[in-house]
Amino acid sequence: MIRNYIKTAFRNLWRHKAFSVINITGLSVALGSCMLILLYTMDEVSYDRFNLNKDKIYRLVSTSTGPTGEVSKTASTGMMPGPAFKQQIPEIENFVRLQENSFIVKRGNDVFNQDALYADESFFSIFSFPTLRGDPKTALKDIHSVVLSEEVAEKYFGKQDAVGRVLDLKVNDAFQPFTVSAVVKQSPQNSSVKIKMLVPMKFAQSQFNDTQWFNFFLNTFFTVKPGSNLKAVEAKINSVFNRDAAAQQKEMAQKYGFKDKVKFSLQPLLQMHTSTDYPSDNGLKDASNPVYSYILTGIAVFILLIACINFINLTVARSLKRAKEIGIRKVVGGMRGQLVMQFLGESFILSFIAFLLAILLVQLALPVFNDLANKALAFSYLLSPKLVIGYIAIFLLTGLLAGFYPALVLSGFNPVQTLYNRQYFAGKNYLSKGLVVLQFTLATFFIISTITIYSQFNYLMHFDLGYDAKNVVSVNAAGAADEQKLELFKTELLKNTGIKSVTADQGGRWGTIAHINNGQQTNFDIKHIDEEYLSLFKIPIVKGRNFSKDMVSDSSNSVLVNETFAKQAGWRNPIGQVVDFFYSNKKYNVIGVVKDYHFASLSEKIGPELFSMNPKYPYGNIYIKISAKNSAEALNYIEKEFRQIFPFKPYQHTFIEAQNAENYDKEAKWKQIVTFSALLTIFISCIGLFGLAALSAERRKKEIGIRKVLGASVEGIVRKLSTDFLKLVIISSVVAIPAAWWAMHKWLENYPYRIKINSWIFLLAAALVMLIALVTVSFQSIRAALRNPVNSLRSE
């Protein structure tokens, strides 16, 4: 009997090729999408689980509460907490501190920028990173040792054994030799800690042994004894901190006005990757917001649901073609349960074929998906036991979802009615229509989301930032450009006619605190610049004047502030006001007000900013305005001069416009993901609608023949056949619009600078869906309307 069911299933699939292709295509695309997203989700939840001590590793985090109740959270600590807590709290087994850094590495005549981590020698006893060569227990014991990843070791030493070889690392103004003590395997894709180069923390302490409890610049991890009460451990941590840091806390309050209450807590290692409370910085990578996994999972469920809806609709709509087969089976003794098993079996066979095709699609789509999701997933990950179980579950769920309802409907046909061609569906077939509405509701929702995200992304990319970044190149001087070298570099560069102007700032983003208005304290961004900075970027001065080299006091006693700074300070006339850097006993006079410009990403509102021209700060970034006509020649000239003036600095340049675009890389990725989801949803919905339209035209071919004999036009018949489906699409738009408005309104709340959700977005989305549906249905409607009525009425 089972053999007969399988034969019948394959015969039906072969006999109705068009509908088989529609069902298999829709299901395979949906299953492939689900498999990719399941792969993404599994990777997200697997982060850091390869560590043998994963269940007892905790990161030290802190919460600061200000005098007025404002709360800030950080995962950074200083050098003091690790050893102090380990020594005084018996539940803490061990600790390791990680601090992000970069070195200039000299190898022969070549120099390189190399990312590195300072780490305590306990690193390998806490984290599980296999070593290829060298002893992990002693790898970080020598103060002048380094540990390299296999990739970095090959970069510097090729295929030779790197252990025992020497690398020259620049420390301050001189190169020092460091011996490679171990080589480790490339860090796993799903690791928050990525090793390229490890340098002993003891070396960092030899350069600067910070004993300040309130400096936060590295990560501290502990291993806690199994069975320990974490709340009790945290209480002991805070007790030690409040006792040991009491004198410094008092000094901070008196000298700097720092009155925040700091409370430490322990964050489990396995919660780090998807934590939104604490940032993953200072050497930790790949932090992720769990909402992305939820969104992608929702998209996968929607797409799979649409494919199953197609299957149900097409199978039920095609059921009248198989009515006589069902009637005969019942007459010869077939039970309803057997018929249910037959049709469920057909559903599983079709799902299995779609599943095999989905695996092929996943393999083909994985490079594109990796680019969209910013991952490095490999096809071999699909063979993970947990993922295989997940895929089997998806396969079984799809087979049941797609086949259960049609099996119940088809197996319930009355044999007498079916054999006399009198089997029709009762009522208005609300379920089938409801499923079509649900499909196109989701399609409309995704189209509205896509248009909104595209509009917001376009708005951010073309927003007037308040300065001119066209053809401005940023060269990283890594703090090596003092006032004399900068002047020399400027002089040489301006000899080239393709270079218009040169300026510099300290690089990075710096913030500090000062007193204004008789002790009122304020936080602000600070930027150290030269006198050409504002003119190169065409940032206007709205009051007062710019810095001038002719005014000696400008470099030592004068500052500029932006409009927001002046407004926040409450200055009606900012010129001549005093900014008191009380912690360094230095006061500066305001000589000018700079027009507000967006010095940070548009995800932030413009904050207060102060500019100084203090010569004691080296320049980290040099900005060069070049001619658009001879950009390649100018870039080559810049590199040549840079290498001559800064021989031990690796040359790196980027265009400011490209840097600005990188600020919205996340938005660009989600624009692609949502667009891809919308296209998939529309594609699967349309192939389902195409099949339903074909079946509708087939069932109504005699009606169409009669209408044509009685004088109906092709246009009238097409309109008649299309109207029923277009009504459903209109209903779906009505349902989707409020849901999409709410979702996009919530999403846009994350941006202080955002578009308004205008009615044209909804009208355009509804019109697009209607047009797509009309084109899909019209193809079958026109084909049916052009048929010769004689052929369809011959049997009457």
PDB file of N, CA and C in Angstrom, residues 90-174:
ATOM      1  N   PRO A  90      37.960  34.819  48.618  1.00  0.00           N
ATOM      2  CA  PRO A  90      38.334  33.411  48.399  1.00  0.00           C
ATOM      3  C   PRO A  90      37.547  32.708  47.305  1.00  0.00           C
ATOM      4  N   GLU A  91      36.324  33.168  46.990  1.00  0.00           N
ATOM      5  CA  GLU A  91      35.528  32.518  45.940  1.00  0.00           C
ATOM      6  C   GLU A  91      36.092  32.753  44.541  1.00  0.00           C
ATOM      7  N   ILE A  92      36.935  33.769  44.397  1.00  0.00           N
ATOM      8  CA  ILE A  92      37.538  34.067  43.092  1.00  0.00           C
ATOM      9  C   ILE A  92      38.795  33.232  42.919  1.00  0.00           C
ATOM     10  N   GLU A  93      38.794  32.359  41.916  1.00  0.00           N
ATOM     11  CA  GLU A  93      39.921  31.461  41.667  1.00  0.00           C
ATOM     12  C   GLU A  93      41.073  32.174  40.979  1.00  0.00           C
ATOM     13  N   ASN A  94      40.738  32.945  39.919  1.00  0.00           N
ATOM     14  CA  ASN A  94      41.792  33.563  39.128  1.00  0.00           C
ATOM     15  C   ASN A  94      41.239  34.772  38.395  1.00  0.00           C
ATOM     16  N   PHE A  95      42.101  35.555  37.806  1.00  0.00           N
ATOM     17  CA  PHE A  95      41.668  36.721  37.047  1.00  0.00           C
ATOM     18  C   PHE A  95      42.584  36.900  35.843  1.00  0.00           C
ATOM     19  N   VAL A  96      42.069  37.579  34.825  1.00  0.00           N
ATOM     20  CA  VAL A  96      42.878  37.989  33.686  1.00  0.00           C
ATOM     21  C   VAL A  96      42.360  39.330  33.208  1.00  0.00           C
ATOM     22  N   ARG A  97      43.289  40.223  32.865  1.00  0.00           N
ATOM     23  CA  ARG A  97      42.923  41.543  32.342  1.00  0.00           C
ATOM     24  C   ARG A  97      43.311  41.613  30.872  1.00  0.00           C
ATOM     25  N   LEU A  98      42.441  42.219  30.076  1.00  0.00           N
ATOM     26  CA  LEU A  98      42.686  42.378  28.643  1.00  0.00           C
ATOM     27  C   LEU A  98      42.578  43.852  28.285  1.00  0.00           C
ATOM     28  N   GLN A  99      43.600  44.354  27.629  1.00  0.00           N
ATOM     29  CA  GLN A  99      43.592  45.753  27.193  1.00  0.00           C
ATOM     30  C   GLN A  99      43.965  45.831  25.729  1.00  0.00           C
ATOM     31  N   GLU A 100      43.133  46.499  24.965  1.00  0.00           N
ATOM     32  CA  GLU A 100      43.378  46.641  23.522  1.00  0.00           C
ATOM     33  C   GLU A 100      44.520  47.622  23.278  1.00  0.00           C
ATOM     34  N   ASN A 101      45.350  47.307  22.299  1.00  0.00           N
ATOM     35  CA  ASN A 101      46.448  48.201  21.951  1.00  0.00           C
ATOM     36  C   ASN A 101      46.857  47.912  20.513  1.00  0.00           C
ATOM     37  N   SER A 102      47.728  48.724  19.976  1.00  0.00           N
ATOM     38  CA  SER A 102      48.293  48.438  18.658  1.00  0.00           C
ATOM     39  C   SER A 102      49.757  48.849  18.678  1.00  0.00           C
ATOM     40  N   PHE A 103      50.565  48.122  17.939  1.00  0.00           N
ATOM     41  CA  PHE A 103      52.005  48.392  17.882  1.00  0.00           C
ATOM     42  C   PHE A 103      52.426  48.601  16.441  1.00  0.00           C
ATOM     43  N   ILE A 104      53.465  49.365  16.276  1.00  0.00           N
ATOM     44  CA  ILE A 104      54.148  49.414  14.988  1.00  0.00           C
ATOM     45  C   ILE A 104      55.228  48.344  15.032  1.00  0.00           C
ATOM     46  N   VAL A 105      55.161  47.405  14.101  1.00  0.00           N
ATOM     47  CA  VAL A 105      56.085  46.279  14.062  1.00  0.00           C
ATOM     48  C   VAL A 105      57.046  46.477  12.887  1.00  0.00           C
ATOM     49  N   LYS A 106      58.322  46.338  13.155  1.00  0.00           N
ATOM     50  CA  LYS A 106      59.330  46.450  12.093  1.00  0.00           C
ATOM     51  C   LYS A 106      59.859  45.060  11.784  1.00  0.00           C
ATOM     52  N   ARG A 107      59.806  44.719  10.516  1.00  0.00           N
ATOM     53  CA  ARG A 107      60.338  43.430  10.057  1.00  0.00           C
ATOM     54  C   ARG A 107      61.197  43.714   8.841  1.00  0.00           C
ATOM     55  N   GLY A 108      62.505  43.686   9.040  1.00  0.00           N
ATOM     56  CA  GLY A 108      63.401  44.103   7.968  1.00  0.00           C
ATOM     57  C   GLY A 108      63.256  45.598   7.724  1.00  0.00           C
ATOM     58  N   ASN A 109      62.992  45.969   6.481  1.00  0.00           N
ATOM     59  CA  ASN A 109      62.789  47.377   6.146  1.00  0.00           C
ATOM     60  C   ASN A 109      61.319  47.767   6.106  1.00  0.00           C
ATOM     61  N   ASP A 110      60.445  46.809   6.393  1.00  0.00           N
ATOM     62  CA  ASP A 110      59.008  47.058   6.342  1.00  0.00           C
ATOM     63  C   ASP A 110      58.464  47.344   7.733  1.00  0.00           C
ATOM     64  N   VAL A 111      57.451  48.193   7.781  1.00  0.00           N
ATOM     65  CA  VAL A 111      56.761  48.468   9.051  1.00  0.00           C
ATOM     66  C   VAL A 111      55.271  48.181   8.862  1.00  0.00           C
ATOM     67  N   PHE A 112      54.640  47.726   9.939  1.00  0.00           N
ATOM     68  CA  PHE A 112      53.237  47.338   9.894  1.00  0.00           C
ATOM     69  C   PHE A 112      52.521  47.859  11.142  1.00  0.00           C
ATOM     70  N   ASN A 113      51.246  48.120  10.986  1.00  0.00           N
ATOM     71  CA  ASN A 113      50.385  48.361  12.139  1.00  0.00           C
ATOM     72  C   ASN A 113      49.832  47.024  12.593  1.00  0.00           C
ATOM     73  N   GLN A 114      49.984  46.686  13.854  1.00  0.00           N
ATOM     74  CA  GLN A 114      49.535  45.387  14.338  1.00  0.00           C
ATOM     75  C   GLN A 114      48.639  45.545  15.559  1.00  0.00           C
ATOM     76  N   ASP A 115      47.376  45.078  15.447  1.00  0.00           N
ATOM     77  CA  ASP A 115      46.478  45.063  16.601  1.00  0.00           C
ATOM     78  C   ASP A 115      46.976  44.038  17.613  1.00  0.00           C
ATOM     79  N   ALA A 116      46.837  44.358  18.893  1.00  0.00           N
ATOM     80  CA  ALA A 116      47.334  43.469  19.943  1.00  0.00           C
ATOM     81  C   ALA A 116      46.464  43.599  21.184  1.00  0.00           C
ATOM     82  N   LEU A 117      46.649  42.652  22.091  1.00  0.00           N
ATOM     83  CA  LEU A 117      46.000  42.683  23.394  1.00  0.00           C
ATOM     84  C   LEU A 117      47.061  42.513  24.474  1.00  0.00           C
ATOM     85  N   TYR A 118      47.043  43.395  25.469  1.00  0.00           N
ATOM     86  CA  TYR A 118      47.794  43.112  26.682  1.00  0.00           C
ATOM     87  C   TYR A 118      46.996  42.089  27.480  1.00  0.00           C
ATOM     88  N   ALA A 119      47.672  41.064  28.032  1.00  0.00           N
ATOM     89  CA  ALA A 119      46.979  40.028  28.803  1.00  0.00           C
ATOM     90  C   ALA A 119      47.885  39.524  29.918  1.00  0.00           C
ATOM     91  N   ASP A 120      47.245  39.181  31.043  1.00  0.00           N
ATOM     92  CA  ASP A 120      47.993  38.568  32.149  1.00  0.00           C
ATOM     93  C   ASP A 120      48.418  37.160  31.766  1.00  0.00           C
ATOM     94  N   GLU A 121      49.438  36.634  32.475  1.00  0.00           N
ATOM     95  CA  GLU A 121      49.952  35.310  32.143  1.00  0.00           C
ATOM     96  C   GLU A 121      48.957  34.198  32.461  1.00  0.00           C
ATOM     97  N   SER A 122      47.871  34.513  33.161  1.00  0.00           N
ATOM     98  CA  SER A 122      46.818  33.525  33.456  1.00  0.00           C
ATOM     99  C   SER A 122      45.857  33.344  32.287  1.00  0.00           C
ATOM    100  N   PHE A 123      46.085  34.052  31.183  1.00  0.00           N
ATOM    101  CA  PHE A 123      45.141  34.057  30.061  1.00  0.00           C
ATOM    102  C   PHE A 123      44.769  32.646  29.615  1.00  0.00           C
ATOM    103  N   PHE A 124      45.754  31.805  29.380  1.00  0.00           N
ATOM    104  CA  PHE A 124      45.477  30.484  28.810  1.00  0.00           C
ATOM    105  C   PHE A 124      44.915  29.496  29.834  1.00  0.00           C
ATOM    106  N   SER A 125      45.013  29.810  31.121  1.00  0.00           N
ATOM    107  CA  SER A 125      44.388  28.946  32.126  1.00  0.00           C
ATOM    108  C   SER A 125      42.912  29.280  32.307  1.00  0.00           C
ATOM    109  N   ILE A 126      42.484  30.441  31.782  1.00  0.00           N
ATOM    110  CA  ILE A 126      41.075  30.846  31.881  1.00  0.00           C
ATOM    111  C   ILE A 126      40.351  30.608  30.565  1.00  0.00           C
ATOM    112  N   PHE A 127      40.932  31.064  29.457  1.00  0.00           N
ATOM    113  CA  PHE A 127      40.305  30.890  28.142  1.00  0.00           C
ATOM    114  C   PHE A 127      40.923  29.694  27.418  1.00  0.00           C
ATOM    115  N   SER A 128      40.121  29.053  26.589  1.00  0.00           N
ATOM    116  CA  SER A 128      40.553  27.828  25.891  1.00  0.00           C
ATOM    117  C   SER A 128      40.921  28.130  24.440  1.00  0.00           C
ATOM    118  N   PHE A 129      42.153  28.585  24.246  1.00  0.00           N
ATOM    119  CA  PHE A 129      42.669  28.825  22.903  1.00  0.00           C
ATOM    120  C   PHE A 129      43.832  27.871  22.670  1.00  0.00           C
ATOM    121  N   PRO A 130      43.655  26.845  21.835  1.00  0.00           N
ATOM    122  CA  PRO A 130      44.704  25.839  21.634  1.00  0.00           C
ATOM    123  C   PRO A 130      45.962  26.447  21.025  1.00  0.00           C
ATOM    124  N   THR A 131      47.111  26.037  21.544  1.00  0.00           N
ATOM    125  CA  THR A 131      48.392  26.481  20.995  1.00  0.00           C
ATOM    126  C   THR A 131      48.914  25.456  19.992  1.00  0.00           C
ATOM    127  N   LEU A 132      49.462  25.947  18.907  1.00  0.00           N
ATOM    128  CA  LEU A 132      50.083  25.074  17.909  1.00  0.00           C
ATOM    129  C   LEU A 132      51.533  24.781  18.274  1.00  0.00           C
ATOM    130  N   ARG A 133      52.213  25.803  18.787  1.00  0.00           N
ATOM    131  CA  ARG A 133      53.605  25.655  19.202  1.00  0.00           C
ATOM    132  C   ARG A 133      53.842  26.527  20.417  1.00  0.00           C
ATOM    133  N   GLY A 134      54.708  26.076  21.303  1.00  0.00           N
ATOM    134  CA  GLY A 134      55.009  26.823  22.513  1.00  0.00           C
ATOM    135  C   GLY A 134      54.206  26.320  23.699  1.00  0.00           C
ATOM    136  N   ASP A 135      54.597  26.733  24.900  1.00  0.00           N
ATOM    137  CA  ASP A 135      53.952  26.312  26.145  1.00  0.00           C
ATOM    138  C   ASP A 135      53.022  27.420  26.633  1.00  0.00           C
ATOM    139  N   PRO A 136      51.699  27.189  26.622  1.00  0.00           N
ATOM    140  CA  PRO A 136      50.767  28.247  27.040  1.00  0.00           C
ATOM    141  C   PRO A 136      50.935  28.655  28.507  1.00  0.00           C
ATOM    142  N   LYS A 137      51.455  27.744  29.349  1.00  0.00           N
ATOM    143  CA  LYS A 137      51.588  28.052  30.774  1.00  0.00           C
ATOM    144  C   LYS A 137      52.639  29.131  31.019  1.00  0.00           C
ATOM    145  N   THR A 138      53.651  29.174  30.174  1.00  0.00           N
ATOM    146  CA  THR A 138      54.741  30.143  30.379  1.00  0.00           C
ATOM    147  C   THR A 138      54.833  31.173  29.249  1.00  0.00           C
ATOM    148  N   ALA A 139      53.864  31.148  28.319  1.00  0.00           N
ATOM    149  CA  ALA A 139      53.960  31.976  27.111  1.00  0.00           C
ATOM    150  C   ALA A 139      54.020  33.468  27.406  1.00  0.00           C
ATOM    151  N   LEU A 140      53.356  33.916  28.480  1.00  0.00           N
ATOM    152  CA  LEU A 140      53.292  35.347  28.786  1.00  0.00           C
ATOM    153  C   LEU A 140      54.068  35.697  30.056  1.00  0.00           C
ATOM    154  N   LYS A 141      54.979  34.802  30.451  1.00  0.00           N
ATOM    155  CA  LYS A 141      55.712  35.012  31.700  1.00  0.00           C
ATOM    156  C   LYS A 141      56.822  36.044  31.515  1.00  0.00           C
ATOM    157  N   ASP A 142      57.536  35.931  30.414  1.00  0.00           N
ATOM    158  CA  ASP A 142      58.626  36.873  30.129  1.00  0.00           C
ATOM    159  C   ASP A 142      58.026  38.197  29.671  1.00  0.00           C
ATOM    160  N   ILE A 143      58.526  39.285  30.231  1.00  0.00           N
ATOM    161  CA  ILE A 143      57.962  40.614  29.950  1.00  0.00           C
ATOM    162  C   ILE A 143      58.138  41.017  28.482  1.00  0.00           C
ATOM    163  N   HIS A 144      59.151  40.450  27.807  1.00  0.00           N
ATOM    164  CA  HIS A 144      59.395  40.781  26.399  1.00  0.00           C
ATOM    165  C   HIS A 144      59.070  39.597  25.484  1.00  0.00           C
ATOM    166  N   SER A 145      57.989  38.889  25.813  1.00  0.00           N
ATOM    167  CA  SER A 145      57.513  37.802  24.950  1.00  0.00           C
ATOM    168  C   SER A 145      56.214  38.228  24.280  1.00  0.00           C
ATOM    169  N   VAL A 146      55.905  37.591  23.164  1.00  0.00           N
ATOM    170  CA  VAL A 146      54.630  37.822  22.485  1.00  0.00           C
ATOM    171  C   VAL A 146      54.073  36.482  22.019  1.00  0.00           C
ATOM    172  N   VAL A 147      52.762  36.401  21.965  1.00  0.00           N
ATOM    173  CA  VAL A 147      52.064  35.240  21.415  1.00  0.00           C
ATOM    174  C   VAL A 147      51.371  35.694  20.140  1.00  0.00           C
ATOM    175  N   LEU A 148      51.520  34.916  19.067  1.00  0.00           N
ATOM    176  CA  LEU A 148      50.922  35.283  17.774  1.00  0.00           C
ATOM    177  C   LEU A 148      49.884  34.256  17.364  1.00  0.00           C
ATOM    178  N   SER A 149      48.874  34.711  16.618  1.00  0.00           N
ATOM    179  CA  SER A 149      47.966  33.778  15.964  1.00  0.00           C
ATOM    180  C   SER A 149      48.689  33.182  14.761  1.00  0.00           C
ATOM    181  N   GLU A 150      48.222  32.045  14.279  1.00  0.00           N
ATOM    182  CA  GLU A 150      48.901  31.403  13.142  1.00  0.00           C
ATOM    183  C   GLU A 150      48.888  32.305  11.909  1.00  0.00           C
ATOM    184  N   GLU A 151      47.823  33.090  11.755  1.00  0.00           N
ATOM    185  CA  GLU A 151      47.733  34.005  10.608  1.00  0.00           C
ATOM    186  C   GLU A 151      48.794  35.094  10.689  1.00  0.00           C
ATOM    187  N   VAL A 152      48.952  35.690  11.882  1.00  0.00           N
ATOM    188  CA  VAL A 152      49.937  36.760  12.060  1.00  0.00           C
ATOM    189  C   VAL A 152      51.360  36.196  11.993  1.00  0.00           C
ATOM    190  N   ALA A 153      51.547  34.992  12.550  1.00  0.00           N
ATOM    191  CA  ALA A 153      52.875  34.362  12.494  1.00  0.00           C
ATOM    192  C   ALA A 153      53.303  34.136  11.044  1.00  0.00           C
ATOM    193  N   GLU A 154      52.362  33.700  10.206  1.00  0.00           N
ATOM    194  CA  GLU A 154      52.676  33.478   8.793  1.00  0.00           C
ATOM    195  C   GLU A 154      52.947  34.801   8.083  1.00  0.00           C
ATOM    196  N   LYS A 155      52.241  35.849   8.516  1.00  0.00           N
ATOM    197  CA  LYS A 155      52.438  37.182   7.916  1.00  0.00           C
ATOM    198  C   LYS A 155      53.890  37.655   8.094  1.00  0.00           C
ATOM    199  N   TYR A 156      54.461  37.410   9.283  1.00  0.00           N
ATOM    200  CA  TYR A 156      55.801  37.919   9.572  1.00  0.00           C
ATOM    201  C   TYR A 156      56.918  36.914   9.274  1.00  0.00           C
ATOM    202  N   PHE A 157      56.629  35.614   9.385  1.00  0.00           N
ATOM    203  CA  PHE A 157      57.694  34.615   9.257  1.00  0.00           C
ATOM    204  C   PHE A 157      57.435  33.562   8.182  1.00  0.00           C
ATOM    205  N   GLY A 158      56.358  33.713   7.432  1.00  0.00           N
ATOM    206  CA  GLY A 158      56.063  32.744   6.386  1.00  0.00           C
ATOM    207  C   GLY A 158      55.771  31.373   6.969  1.00  0.00           C
ATOM    208  N   LYS A 159      56.273  30.345   6.327  1.00  0.00           N
ATOM    209  CA  LYS A 159      56.022  28.972   6.770  1.00  0.00           C
ATOM    210  C   LYS A 159      57.007  28.515   7.845  1.00  0.00           C
ATOM    211  N   GLN A 160      57.967  29.348   8.210  1.00  0.00           N
ATOM    212  CA  GLN A 160      58.961  28.978   9.217  1.00  0.00           C
ATOM    213  C   GLN A 160      58.337  28.962  10.614  1.00  0.00           C
ATOM    214  N   ASP A 161      58.928  28.190  11.512  1.00  0.00           N
ATOM    215  CA  ASP A 161      58.480  28.143  12.897  1.00  0.00           C
ATOM    216  C   ASP A 161      58.773  29.499  13.546  1.00  0.00           C
ATOM    217  N   ALA A 162      57.725  30.163  14.022  1.00  0.00           N
ATOM    218  CA  ALA A 162      57.888  31.513  14.560  1.00  0.00           C
ATOM    219  C   ALA A 162      58.409  31.517  15.997  1.00  0.00           C
ATOM    220  N   VAL A 163      58.219  30.417  16.740  1.00  0.00           N
ATOM    221  CA  VAL A 163      58.616  30.383  18.151  1.00  0.00           C
ATOM    222  C   VAL A 163      60.134  30.554  18.267  1.00  0.00           C
ATOM    223  N   GLY A 164      60.535  31.490  19.123  1.00  0.00           N
ATOM    224  CA  GLY A 164      61.953  31.803  19.299  1.00  0.00           C
ATOM    225  C   GLY A 164      62.448  32.913  18.400  1.00  0.00           C
ATOM    226  N   ARG A 165      61.659  33.293  17.401  1.00  0.00           N
ATOM    227  CA  ARG A 165      62.054  34.399  16.506  1.00  0.00           C
ATOM    228  C   ARG A 165      61.741  35.733  17.182  1.00  0.00           C
ATOM    229  N   VAL A 166      62.311  36.794  16.656  1.00  0.00           N
ATOM    230  CA  VAL A 166      62.212  38.107  17.290  1.00  0.00           C
ATOM    231  C   VAL A 166      61.449  39.079  16.390  1.00  0.00           C
ATOM    232  N   LEU A 167      60.562  39.847  17.019  1.00  0.00           N
ATOM    233  CA  LEU A 167      59.869  40.949  16.353  1.00  0.00           C
ATOM    234  C   LEU A 167      60.237  42.250  17.054  1.00  0.00           C
ATOM    235  N   ASP A 168      60.438  43.319  16.279  1.00  0.00           N
ATOM    236  CA  ASP A 168      60.733  44.635  16.857  1.00  0.00           C
ATOM    237  C   ASP A 168      59.445  45.434  16.957  1.00  0.00           C
ATOM    238  N   LEU A 169      59.060  45.769  18.195  1.00  0.00           N
ATOM    239  CA  LEU A 169      57.842  46.548  18.447  1.00  0.00           C
ATOM    240  C   LEU A 169      58.237  47.951  18.899  1.00  0.00           C
ATOM    241  N   LYS A 170      57.568  48.949  18.336  1.00  0.00           N
ATOM    242  CA  LYS A 170      57.910  50.320  18.706  1.00  0.00           C
ATOM    243  C   LYS A 170      57.252  50.668  20.039  1.00  0.00           C
ATOM    244  N   VAL A 171      58.064  51.048  21.001  1.00  0.00           N
ATOM    245  CA  VAL A 171      57.610  51.463  22.328  1.00  0.00           C
ATOM    246  C   VAL A 171      58.126  52.875  22.550  1.00  0.00           C
ATOM    247  N   ASN A 172      57.186  53.806  22.724  1.00  0.00           N
ATOM    248  CA  ASN A 172      57.529  55.228  22.782  1.00  0.00           C
ATOM    249  C   ASN A 172      58.238  55.619  21.484  1.00  0.00           C
ATOM    250  N   ASP A 173      59.498  56.008  21.543  1.00  0.00           N
ATOM    251  CA  ASP A 173      60.175  56.459  20.320  1.00  0.00           C
ATOM    252  C   ASP A 173      61.250  55.491  19.837  1.00  0.00           C
ATOM    253  N   ALA A 174      61.282  54.295  20.406  1.00  0.00           N
ATOM    254  CA  ALA A 174      62.334  53.348  20.016  1.00  0.00           C
ATOM    255  C   ALA A 174      61.737  51.954  19.833  1.00  0.00           C
TER     256      ALA A 174
END
